[in-house]
Amino acid sequence: MNIDEKLQPILDDVIRRNAGEREFHQAVEEVLSSLGRVIAKRPYYADNALIERICEPERQIIFRVPWVDDKGQVQINRGFRVQFNSALGPYKGGIRFHPSVNVGIIKFLGFEQTFKNALTGMPIGGGKGGSDFNPRGRSDGEIMRFCQSFMSELFRHLGEYTDVPAGDIGVGGREIGYMFGQYKRLTNRYEAGVLTGKALFHGGSRARKEATGYGATYFVQSMLQTKGDSFDGKKAVVSGSGNVAIYTMEKIIEFGGKIMACSDSNGYIVDENGIDLDLVKEIKEVRRARISEYARLKGTGSHYIEGGSIWDVPCDVAMPSATQNELTGKDAATLIKNGVIAVGEGANMPSTPDAVRQFLEANILFAPGKAANAGGVATSALEMQQNASRDFWSFEETEGRLAKIMRSIHDSCAETAEEYGAPGNYVLGANIAGFVRVAESMDALGVI
Ligand code: NDP
Ligand code: 2IT
């Protein structure tokens, strides 16, 4: 990726001051690579260290999370919350529980979240949190005690007008419930707007669970429509089999597509008859088991491949929906060779820079995560709106709003790309449109 000579020193500084934070460097480099055209047109954006300030989190919190496992042993994990930018609203972004979590990963996610949230057009700033806790194989009691300990420190940094977490990898409705329960005990406030992704009876929003996957599918549908095309009859491959992947598959099937494969971190399954989503839901949402179970239970027409790359499975549409850097340059070359026409990132930064470059050079319709997966956080903002007004909307009402928001994000990325001389480049469009909104807001707030 080429970077403007005025922006290179900013990137050099970020790399120097955040040593070893590889994913954070990658996310900053990707955004800065898009901004050369903006400062050429509007040089004042490079004044007053505005871009440097946007690359520096407002606040970073790191804390000890002690808890007792089922054997009575004391365990220690590390908790994080990076409150990245509150120019547009309270910090907003998910919490990730995964053994790989470190400060660099949370910072990359918080940085991406800032622009993503700006793209939604809703009043939310950017933040992200998590822990290196590994939920795999832990009992329900252990998960609850961990969530309670995590919230026992985090609660003092949150609030419906301050910072509003939600789920991410390893954090779903169950974990949000335990964290909300502990927050409520510690504060003696039924402050529903402090967390999103809650159960309906705690003030959760209908369609929040489905929102990220549905939203990503709406975004890809809008891209296909620009070419007079649709999902109908298309073969799709969706990596992962968690929250985002499951509801991406559900919407693609509703739109007439066929899912060829999905995965977890151990391997992937292929089903020539199209993935049976009810079975995937049973395995993942109910039994919390491995995806390899699918081939065992389903039998004919399906098989499981341990390890390997899911991107070897030929498809028209690829939706990486598991984790960062899961789709490499080699995978992109395979997908292009096999005739892929559209790629939509359900996960955050799932394609490596080399993969993104190849997709753009091959003129593949490519939707970057900060635009394509913004439906989750946008629906979180709708949940906050319902909590603030003590209202509950129907599924249809909420999904209708989500669909409109995704259309508007698509159009603003497409129009921005066009305005800056790169029609069809949604990466540039998303980075510039998100940046301009954050920059304008920060500038108007004085030196903050
Ligand atoms: P889940 O925990 O529900 O599912 C994650 C899925 O990805 C699982 O199948 C998991 O497999 C797989 N996975 C996780 N880590 C790895 C890894 N290191 N290598 C290979 N596979 C892996 O998480 P979500 O579906 O919520 O999140 C998926 C992605 O979407 C993340 O990038 C997240 O940041 C992003 N996202 C999530 C949103 C949300 O609302 N939940 C909103 C926007 C983006 P296994 O079970 O084996 O670990
Ligand atoms: O990456 C993301 O956008 C999320 N994990 C959802 C954040 C949210 O606050 O709903």
Coordinates of C-alpha atoms and ligand atoms in Angstrom, one line a residue:
M1 CA 0.0 0.0 0.0
N2 CA 1.3 3.4 -0.9
I3 CA 1.3 6.1 1.8
D4 CA 1.6 9.8 1.3
E5 CA 4.9 11.4 2.3
K6 CA 3.2 13.7 4.8
L7 CA 1.6 10.7 6.5
Q8 CA 4.6 8.4 6.6
P9 CA 6.1 10.1 9.6
I10 CA 2.8 9.7 11.5
L11 CA 2.8 6.0 10.8
D12 CA 6.5 5.7 11.7
D13 CA 5.7 7.4 15.0
V14 CA 2.7 5.0 15.7
I15 CA 5.0 2.0 15.0
R16 CA 7.8 3.4 17.3
R17 CA 5.4 4.4 20.2
N18 CA 3.4 1.1 20.1
A19 CA 6.3 -1.3 19.7
G20 CA 5.3 -4.9 18.8
E21 CA 1.6 -4.2 18.3
R22 CA 1.5 -5.7 14.8
E23 CA -2.3 -5.7 14.2
F24 CA -2.5 -2.1 15.4
H25 CA 0.2 -1.0 13.0
Q26 CA -1.5 -2.9 10.2
A27 CA -4.9 -1.2 10.9
V28 CA -3.3 2.3 11.1
E29 CA -1.3 1.8 7.9
E30 CA -4.4 0.7 6.0
V31 CA -6.4 3.8 7.0
L32 CA -3.5 6.2 6.5
S33 CA -2.8 4.7 3.0
S34 CA -6.3 6.0 2.0
L35 CA -5.9 9.5 3.4
G36 CA -3.3 11.0 0.9
R37 CA -6.2 12.0 -1.4
V38 CA -8.0 13.7 1.4
I39 CA -5.2 15.9 2.6
A40 CA -4.4 16.7 -1.0
K41 CA -7.9 18.1 -1.4
R42 CA -8.3 19.5 2.2
P43 CA -4.8 20.1 3.6
Y44 CA -6.2 21.5 6.9
Y45 CA -6.9 17.9 8.0
A46 CA -3.2 17.5 8.4
D47 CA -3.0 20.5 10.7
N48 CA -3.1 20.6 14.5
A49 CA -1.8 17.0 14.8
L50 CA -5.4 16.0 14.1
I51 CA -4.4 12.7 12.5
E52 CA -1.9 11.9 15.2
R53 CA -4.6 12.5 17.8
I54 CA -6.9 10.1 16.0
C55 CA -4.2 7.4 16.1
E56 CA -3.8 7.8 19.9
P57 CA -6.5 6.2 22.1
E58 CA -8.1 8.6 24.6
R59 CA -7.7 6.1 27.4
Q60 CA -6.3 2.6 27.9
I61 CA -7.3 0.4 30.9
I62 CA -5.5 -2.8 31.7
F63 CA -6.4 -4.8 34.8
R64 CA -6.1 -8.1 36.7
V65 CA -8.9 -10.5 36.5
P66 CA -8.6 -13.2 39.3
W67 CA -11.2 -16.0 39.5
V68 CA -11.7 -19.5 40.9
D69 CA -12.1 -22.5 38.6
D70 CA -14.2 -25.5 39.3
K71 CA -11.3 -27.3 41.0
G72 CA -10.9 -24.5 43.5
Q73 CA -7.7 -23.2 41.8
V74 CA -7.2 -19.5 41.5
Q75 CA -6.7 -18.4 37.8
I76 CA -5.4 -15.0 36.6
N77 CA -6.3 -13.3 33.3
R78 CA -5.7 -9.9 32.0
G79 CA -8.6 -7.5 31.1
F80 CA -8.5 -4.6 28.7
R81 CA -10.7 -1.7 27.7
V82 CA -9.4 0.8 25.1
Q83 CA -11.6 3.9 25.0
F84 CA -10.4 5.1 21.6
N85 CA -12.4 8.1 20.6
S86 CA -15.5 9.8 22.0
A87 CA -15.9 12.7 19.5
L88 CA -19.1 11.3 18.1
G89 CA -20.6 9.8 21.2
P90 CA -19.9 7.4 24.2
Y91 CA -17.2 4.8 23.5
K92 CA -18.9 1.8 21.8
G93 CA -17.6 -1.5 20.9
G94 CA -17.5 -5.2 21.8
I95 CA -15.6 -7.3 24.3
R96 CA -13.5 -10.3 23.1
F97 CA -12.6 -13.3 25.1
H98 CA -9.9 -15.3 23.3
P99 CA -6.4 -16.5 24.4
S100 CA -4.8 -14.4 21.6
V101 CA -6.1 -11.1 23.1
N102 CA -3.4 -8.5 23.9
V103 CA -3.3 -4.7 24.0
G104 CA -2.3 -4.5 20.3
I105 CA -5.3 -6.5 19.2
I106 CA -7.7 -4.5 21.3
K107 CA -6.2 -1.3 20.0
F108 CA -6.5 -2.3 16.3
L109 CA -10.2 -3.3 17.0
G110 CA -10.8 0.1 18.8
F111 CA -9.2 2.0 16.0
E112 CA -11.3 0.2 13.4
Q113 CA -14.4 0.6 15.5
T114 CA -14.0 4.4 15.6
F115 CA -14.4 4.7 11.8
K116 CA -17.0 2.0 11.6
N117 CA -19.2 3.7 14.1
A118 CA -18.7 7.0 12.3
L119 CA -19.9 5.3 9.1
T120 CA -23.2 4.2 10.7
G121 CA -24.1 7.9 11.1
M122 CA -25.2 7.2 14.7
P123 CA -24.0 9.0 17.8
I124 CA -21.4 6.5 19.0
G125 CA -17.6 6.8 19.6
G126 CA -15.2 3.9 19.3
G127 CA -13.9 1.5 21.9
K128 CA -13.0 -2.2 22.4
G129 CA -12.2 -4.5 25.3
G130 CA -11.6 -8.1 26.2
S131 CA -9.4 -10.6 27.9
D132 CA -7.0 -13.4 27.2
F133 CA -9.4 -15.7 29.0
N134 CA -10.1 -18.9 27.0
P135 CA -13.8 -19.9 27.3
R136 CA -13.2 -23.1 25.4
G137 CA -14.0 -26.1 27.7
R138 CA -15.0 -23.9 30.6
S139 CA -18.2 -24.8 32.6
D140 CA -21.1 -22.4 32.8
G141 CA -20.2 -21.6 36.5
E142 CA -16.6 -20.8 35.5
I143 CA -17.8 -18.5 32.7
M144 CA -20.1 -16.7 35.2
R145 CA -17.4 -16.2 37.8
F146 CA -15.0 -15.0 35.2
C147 CA -17.5 -12.5 33.8
Q148 CA -18.3 -11.3 37.3
S149 CA -14.7 -10.7 38.2
F150 CA -14.1 -9.0 34.8
M151 CA -17.0 -6.6 35.5
S152 CA -15.9 -6.0 39.1
E153 CA -13.1 -3.8 37.7
L154 CA -14.6 -2.7 34.4
F155 CA -17.9 -1.3 35.8
R156 CA -16.3 1.9 37.1
H157 CA -15.2 2.9 33.6
L158 CA -18.6 2.3 32.0
G159 CA -22.0 4.0 31.8
E160 CA -24.7 4.6 29.3
Y161 CA -23.2 8.1 28.5
T162 CA -19.6 7.0 29.0
D163 CA -18.8 3.6 27.5
V164 CA -21.2 0.9 26.2
P165 CA -19.7 -2.6 25.5
A166 CA -21.3 -5.5 23.6
G167 CA -20.2 -8.9 22.4
D168 CA -17.4 -10.1 20.1
I169 CA -15.5 -13.3 19.7
G170 CA -16.2 -15.6 22.8
V171 CA -18.8 -13.1 24.2
G172 CA -22.5 -13.7 23.3
G173 CA -25.8 -13.3 25.1
R174 CA -24.9 -15.5 28.0
E175 CA -21.7 -13.5 28.9
I176 CA -23.5 -10.2 28.4
G177 CA -26.2 -11.4 30.9
Y178 CA -23.6 -12.3 33.5
M179 CA -21.8 -9.0 33.0
F180 CA -25.0 -7.0 33.2
G181 CA -26.0 -8.8 36.4
Q182 CA -22.8 -7.9 38.0
Y183 CA -22.9 -4.3 36.8
K184 CA -26.4 -4.0 38.2
R185 CA -25.3 -5.3 41.7
L186 CA -22.3 -3.1 41.9
T187 CA -24.1 0.1 40.9
N188 CA -27.6 -0.5 42.2
R189 CA -28.9 0.8 38.9
Y190 CA -31.0 -0.9 36.3
E191 CA -29.1 0.9 33.6
A192 CA -30.0 -1.1 30.5
G193 CA -28.2 1.2 28.2
V194 CA -24.8 0.3 29.6
L195 CA -24.5 -2.9 27.6
T196 CA -25.9 -4.0 24.3
G197 CA -26.7 -7.5 23.0
K198 CA -28.8 -8.2 26.1
A199 CA -31.6 -10.7 26.3
L200 CA -35.0 -9.3 25.4
F201 CA -36.2 -9.3 29.0
H202 CA -33.3 -7.1 30.0
G203 CA -34.0 -4.5 27.4
G204 CA -32.2 -6.2 24.5
S205 CA -33.1 -5.4 20.9
R206 CA -34.8 -7.7 18.5
A207 CA -32.5 -8.5 15.5
R208 CA -29.3 -7.6 17.4
K209 CA -28.2 -11.2 17.4
E210 CA -28.7 -11.4 13.6
A211 CA -27.6 -7.9 12.8
T212 CA -23.9 -8.3 11.9
G213 CA -24.4 -11.2 9.6
Y214 CA -27.6 -9.9 8.0
G215 CA -26.0 -6.5 7.6
A216 CA -22.9 -7.8 5.9
T217 CA -25.1 -9.8 3.5
Y218 CA -27.2 -6.6 2.8
F219 CA -24.0 -4.8 2.0
V220 CA -22.8 -7.4 -0.4
Q221 CA -26.2 -7.5 -2.0
S222 CA -25.9 -3.7 -2.6
M223 CA -22.5 -4.2 -4.2
L224 CA -23.9 -7.0 -6.5
Q225 CA -26.8 -4.8 -7.5
T226 CA -24.4 -2.1 -8.8
K227 CA -23.5 -4.8 -11.4
G228 CA -27.1 -5.8 -12.0
D229 CA -26.5 -9.0 -10.1
S230 CA -27.8 -10.7 -6.9
F231 CA -27.2 -13.6 -4.5
D232 CA -29.7 -15.7 -6.3
G233 CA -28.1 -19.0 -7.4
K234 CA -24.7 -18.0 -6.1
K235 CA -22.3 -20.3 -4.3
A236 CA -21.0 -18.8 -1.1
V237 CA -18.3 -19.8 1.4
V238 CA -18.5 -18.3 4.9
S239 CA -15.6 -18.8 7.3
G240 CA -16.3 -19.3 11.0
S241 CA -19.5 -20.7 12.6
G242 CA -20.1 -18.2 15.3
N243 CA -22.5 -15.3 15.6
V244 CA -21.5 -13.5 12.5
A245 CA -21.1 -16.5 10.3
I246 CA -24.4 -18.2 11.2
Y247 CA -26.5 -15.1 10.5
T248 CA -24.6 -14.3 7.3
M249 CA -25.4 -17.8 6.1
E250 CA -29.0 -17.4 7.1
K251 CA -29.5 -14.2 5.0
I252 CA -27.6 -15.6 2.0
I253 CA -29.9 -18.6 2.0
E254 CA -32.9 -16.3 2.3
F255 CA -31.6 -14.4 -0.7
G256 CA -31.4 -17.6 -2.8
G257 CA -27.7 -18.4 -2.4
K258 CA -26.2 -21.8 -1.5
I259 CA -23.6 -22.1 1.3
M260 CA -20.8 -24.5 0.3
A261 CA -18.6 -24.4 3.4
C262 CA -18.1 -23.0 6.9
S263 CA -15.5 -23.6 9.6
D264 CA -14.1 -23.2 13.1
S265 CA -10.6 -22.8 14.3
N266 CA -9.9 -26.6 13.8
G267 CA -11.1 -27.1 10.3
Y268 CA -13.9 -26.7 7.8
I269 CA -16.9 -28.6 6.5
V270 CA -18.1 -28.8 2.9
D271 CA -21.6 -29.9 1.9
E272 CA -22.3 -30.3 -1.8
N273 CA -26.0 -30.0 -1.1
G274 CA -25.7 -26.7 0.7
I275 CA -24.9 -26.4 4.4
D276 CA -27.8 -27.4 6.7
L277 CA -27.9 -24.3 8.9
D278 CA -30.3 -25.8 11.5
L279 CA -27.7 -28.5 12.2
V280 CA -24.9 -25.9 12.4
K281 CA -27.0 -23.9 14.9
E282 CA -27.7 -27.0 17.0
I283 CA -24.0 -27.9 17.1
K284 CA -22.7 -24.4 17.8
E285 CA -25.5 -22.5 19.6
V286 CA -26.9 -25.4 21.7
R287 CA -24.2 -28.0 22.2
R288 CA -21.2 -25.6 21.9
A289 CA -19.4 -28.4 20.1
R290 CA -16.9 -28.5 17.2
I291 CA -17.9 -28.1 13.6
S292 CA -16.4 -31.5 12.8
E293 CA -19.6 -33.0 14.3
Y294 CA -21.5 -31.8 11.3
A295 CA -19.9 -34.3 8.9
R296 CA -20.4 -37.1 11.5
L297 CA -24.1 -36.3 11.9
K298 CA -24.9 -35.4 8.3
G299 CA -23.0 -38.1 6.4
T300 CA -23.5 -38.3 2.6
G301 CA -22.5 -35.3 0.6
S302 CA -20.6 -33.6 3.4
H303 CA -17.0 -33.9 4.6
Y304 CA -14.7 -32.3 7.2
I305 CA -11.2 -31.2 6.5
E306 CA -9.0 -30.7 9.5
G307 CA -6.7 -27.6 9.2
G308 CA -6.2 -26.5 5.6
S309 CA -7.8 -23.4 4.1
I310 CA -11.5 -23.0 3.6
W311 CA -10.7 -20.6 0.7
D312 CA -9.7 -23.6 -1.4
V313 CA -13.4 -24.3 -1.8
P314 CA -14.6 -22.7 -5.1
C315 CA -17.3 -20.0 -4.7
D316 CA -18.8 -16.9 -6.3
V317 CA -19.0 -15.0 -3.0
A318 CA -16.6 -15.2 0.0
M319 CA -17.5 -13.9 3.4
P320 CA -14.6 -14.2 5.9
S321 CA -16.4 -14.1 9.3
A322 CA -14.0 -15.6 11.8
T323 CA -11.0 -13.5 12.8
Q324 CA -8.2 -11.1 11.7
N325 CA -5.7 -12.1 9.0
E326 CA -7.5 -15.4 8.2
L327 CA -7.5 -14.8 4.5
T328 CA -4.0 -14.5 3.1
G329 CA -2.5 -13.4 -0.2
K330 CA -2.3 -17.0 -1.3
D331 CA -6.0 -17.5 -0.4
A332 CA -6.9 -14.4 -2.4
A333 CA -5.1 -15.7 -5.4
T334 CA -6.9 -19.1 -5.1
L335 CA -10.3 -17.3 -4.8
I336 CA -9.6 -15.1 -7.8
K337 CA -8.4 -18.2 -9.9
N338 CA -11.7 -19.9 -8.9
G339 CA -13.8 -17.0 -10.2
V340 CA -14.9 -15.2 -7.0
I341 CA -16.9 -12.1 -7.9
A342 CA -17.5 -10.5 -4.4
V343 CA -15.8 -10.6 -1.0
G344 CA -17.5 -9.2 2.1
E345 CA -15.7 -9.0 5.4
G346 CA -18.0 -10.0 8.2
A347 CA -15.0 -10.2 10.6
N348 CA -12.7 -7.3 11.5
M349 CA -9.6 -7.1 9.2
P350 CA -9.8 -10.8 8.1
S351 CA -8.0 -10.2 4.8
T352 CA -4.2 -9.5 4.9
P353 CA -3.0 -6.3 3.1
D354 CA -1.7 -8.5 0.3
A355 CA -5.1 -10.2 -0.1
V356 CA -6.9 -6.8 -0.2
R357 CA -4.4 -5.5 -2.8
Q358 CA -5.1 -8.5 -5.0
F359 CA -8.9 -8.2 -4.8
L360 CA -8.7 -4.5 -5.7
E361 CA -6.3 -5.1 -8.6
A362 CA -8.5 -7.9 -9.9
N363 CA -11.6 -5.6 -9.7
I364 CA -13.4 -8.0 -7.4
L365 CA -16.3 -6.3 -5.5
F366 CA -14.6 -6.0 -2.1
A367 CA -16.4 -4.8 1.1
P368 CA -14.0 -3.9 4.0
G369 CA -15.0 -5.0 7.5
K370 CA -15.5 -1.5 8.9
A371 CA -18.3 -0.9 6.4
A372 CA -19.6 -4.5 5.8
N373 CA -19.9 -5.6 9.4
A374 CA -21.2 -2.2 10.8
G375 CA -24.7 -3.6 11.1
G376 CA -24.0 -5.2 14.4
V377 CA -22.9 -2.0 16.1
A378 CA -25.6 0.0 14.3
T379 CA -28.2 -2.3 15.8
S380 CA -26.5 -1.9 19.2
A381 CA -27.1 1.9 18.7
L382 CA -30.8 1.1 18.0
E383 CA -30.8 -1.0 21.2
M384 CA -29.5 2.1 23.1
Q385 CA -32.2 4.2 21.5
Q386 CA -34.9 1.7 22.6
N387 CA -33.4 1.6 26.1
A388 CA -33.3 5.4 26.4
S389 CA -37.0 5.7 25.4
R390 CA -38.0 2.5 27.3
D391 CA -39.5 1.2 24.0
F392 CA -39.4 -2.2 22.2
W393 CA -39.6 -2.4 18.4
S394 CA -40.7 -5.4 16.4
F395 CA -38.2 -7.6 14.5
E396 CA -39.5 -6.2 11.2
E397 CA -39.2 -2.6 12.4
T398 CA -35.6 -3.2 13.6
E399 CA -34.5 -5.2 10.6
G400 CA -36.0 -2.6 8.3
R401 CA -33.9 0.1 10.0
L402 CA -30.8 -2.1 9.8
A403 CA -31.4 -2.6 6.0
K404 CA -31.7 1.2 5.5
I405 CA -28.5 1.9 7.5
M406 CA -26.5 -0.7 5.5
R407 CA -27.8 0.8 2.2
S408 CA -26.7 4.2 3.4
I409 CA -23.2 3.0 4.4
H410 CA -22.9 1.3 1.0
D411 CA -23.9 4.4 -0.8
S412 CA -21.7 6.7 1.2
C413 CA -18.6 4.5 0.6
A414 CA -19.4 4.3 -3.1
E415 CA -20.0 8.0 -3.5
T416 CA -16.9 8.9 -1.5
A417 CA -14.7 6.6 -3.6
E418 CA -16.2 8.2 -6.7
E419 CA -15.6 11.7 -5.3
Y420 CA -11.9 10.9 -4.6
G421 CA -11.3 9.4 -8.1
A422 CA -11.4 5.7 -7.2
P423 CA -14.8 4.5 -8.3
G424 CA -15.6 1.0 -7.0
N425 CA -12.9 1.1 -4.3
Y426 CA -14.9 0.5 -1.1
V427 CA -11.7 0.4 1.0
L428 CA -10.9 4.0 0.1
G429 CA -14.5 5.1 0.3
A430 CA -15.0 3.6 3.8
N431 CA -11.7 4.9 5.2
I432 CA -12.2 8.4 3.9
A433 CA -16.0 8.7 4.7
G434 CA -15.3 7.4 8.3
F435 CA -12.2 9.6 8.8
V436 CA -13.9 12.8 7.6
R437 CA -16.8 12.4 10.0
V438 CA -14.5 11.8 13.0
A439 CA -12.1 14.5 12.0
E440 CA -14.8 17.2 11.5
S441 CA -16.3 16.3 14.9
M442 CA -12.9 16.4 16.7
D443 CA -11.9 19.6 15.1
A444 CA -15.1 21.3 16.2
L445 CA -14.5 20.2 19.8
G446 CA -11.2 22.2 20.1
V447 CA -7.9 20.5 20.9
I448 CA -9.0 17.3 22.5
Ligands
NDP1 P1 -17.9 -16.0 17.8 O1 -17.1 -16.2 19.0 O2 -19.4 -16.1 17.8 O3 -17.4 -16.9 16.6 C1 -16.1 -16.8 16.1 C2 -15.8 -17.9 15.1 O4 -14.6 -17.7 14.5 C3 -15.8 -19.3 15.6 O5 -16.3 -20.2 14.7 C4 -14.3 -19.5 16.0 O6 -13.9 -20.8 16.0 C5 -13.7 -18.7 14.8 N1 -12.4 -18.2 15.2 C6 -12.2 -17.4 16.2 N2 -10.8 -17.2 16.3 C7 -10.3 -17.9 15.4 C8 -8.9 -18.1 15.0 N3 -7.9 -17.5 15.7 N4 -8.7 -18.9 13.9 C9 -9.7 -19.5 13.3 N5 -11.0 -19.3 13.6 C10 -11.3 -18.6 14.6 O7 -17.5 -14.5 17.3 P2 -18.3 -13.5 16.3 O8 -19.0 -14.3 15.3 O9 -19.0 -12.5 17.1 O10 -17.1 -12.7 15.6 C11 -16.4 -13.1 14.4 C12 -15.7 -11.9 13.8 O11 -16.7 -10.9 13.5 C13 -14.7 -11.2 14.7 O12 -13.7 -10.7 13.8 C14 -15.4 -10.1 15.3 O13 -14.5 -9.0 15.7 C15 -16.3 -9.6 14.2 N6 -17.5 -8.9 14.5 C16 -18.4 -9.3 15.4 C17 -19.5 -8.6 15.6 C18 -20.6 -9.0 16.5 O14 -21.7 -8.3 16.6 N7 -20.5 -10.2 17.2 C19 -19.8 -7.3 14.9 C20 -18.8 -6.9 13.9 C21 -17.7 -7.7 13.7 P3 -13.6 -21.5 17.4 O15 -14.9 -21.7 18.0 O16 -12.9 -22.8 17.0 O17 -12.7 -20.6 18.2
2IT2 O1 -16.8 -5.3 16.0 C1 -17.9 -4.9 16.3 O2 -18.5 -4.0 15.7 C2 -18.6 -5.6 17.4 N1 -18.1 -6.5 18.0 C3 -20.0 -5.1 17.9 C4 -19.8 -3.9 18.7 C5 -21.1 -3.4 19.4 O3 -21.0 -2.5 20.2 O4 -22.2 -3.8 19.0

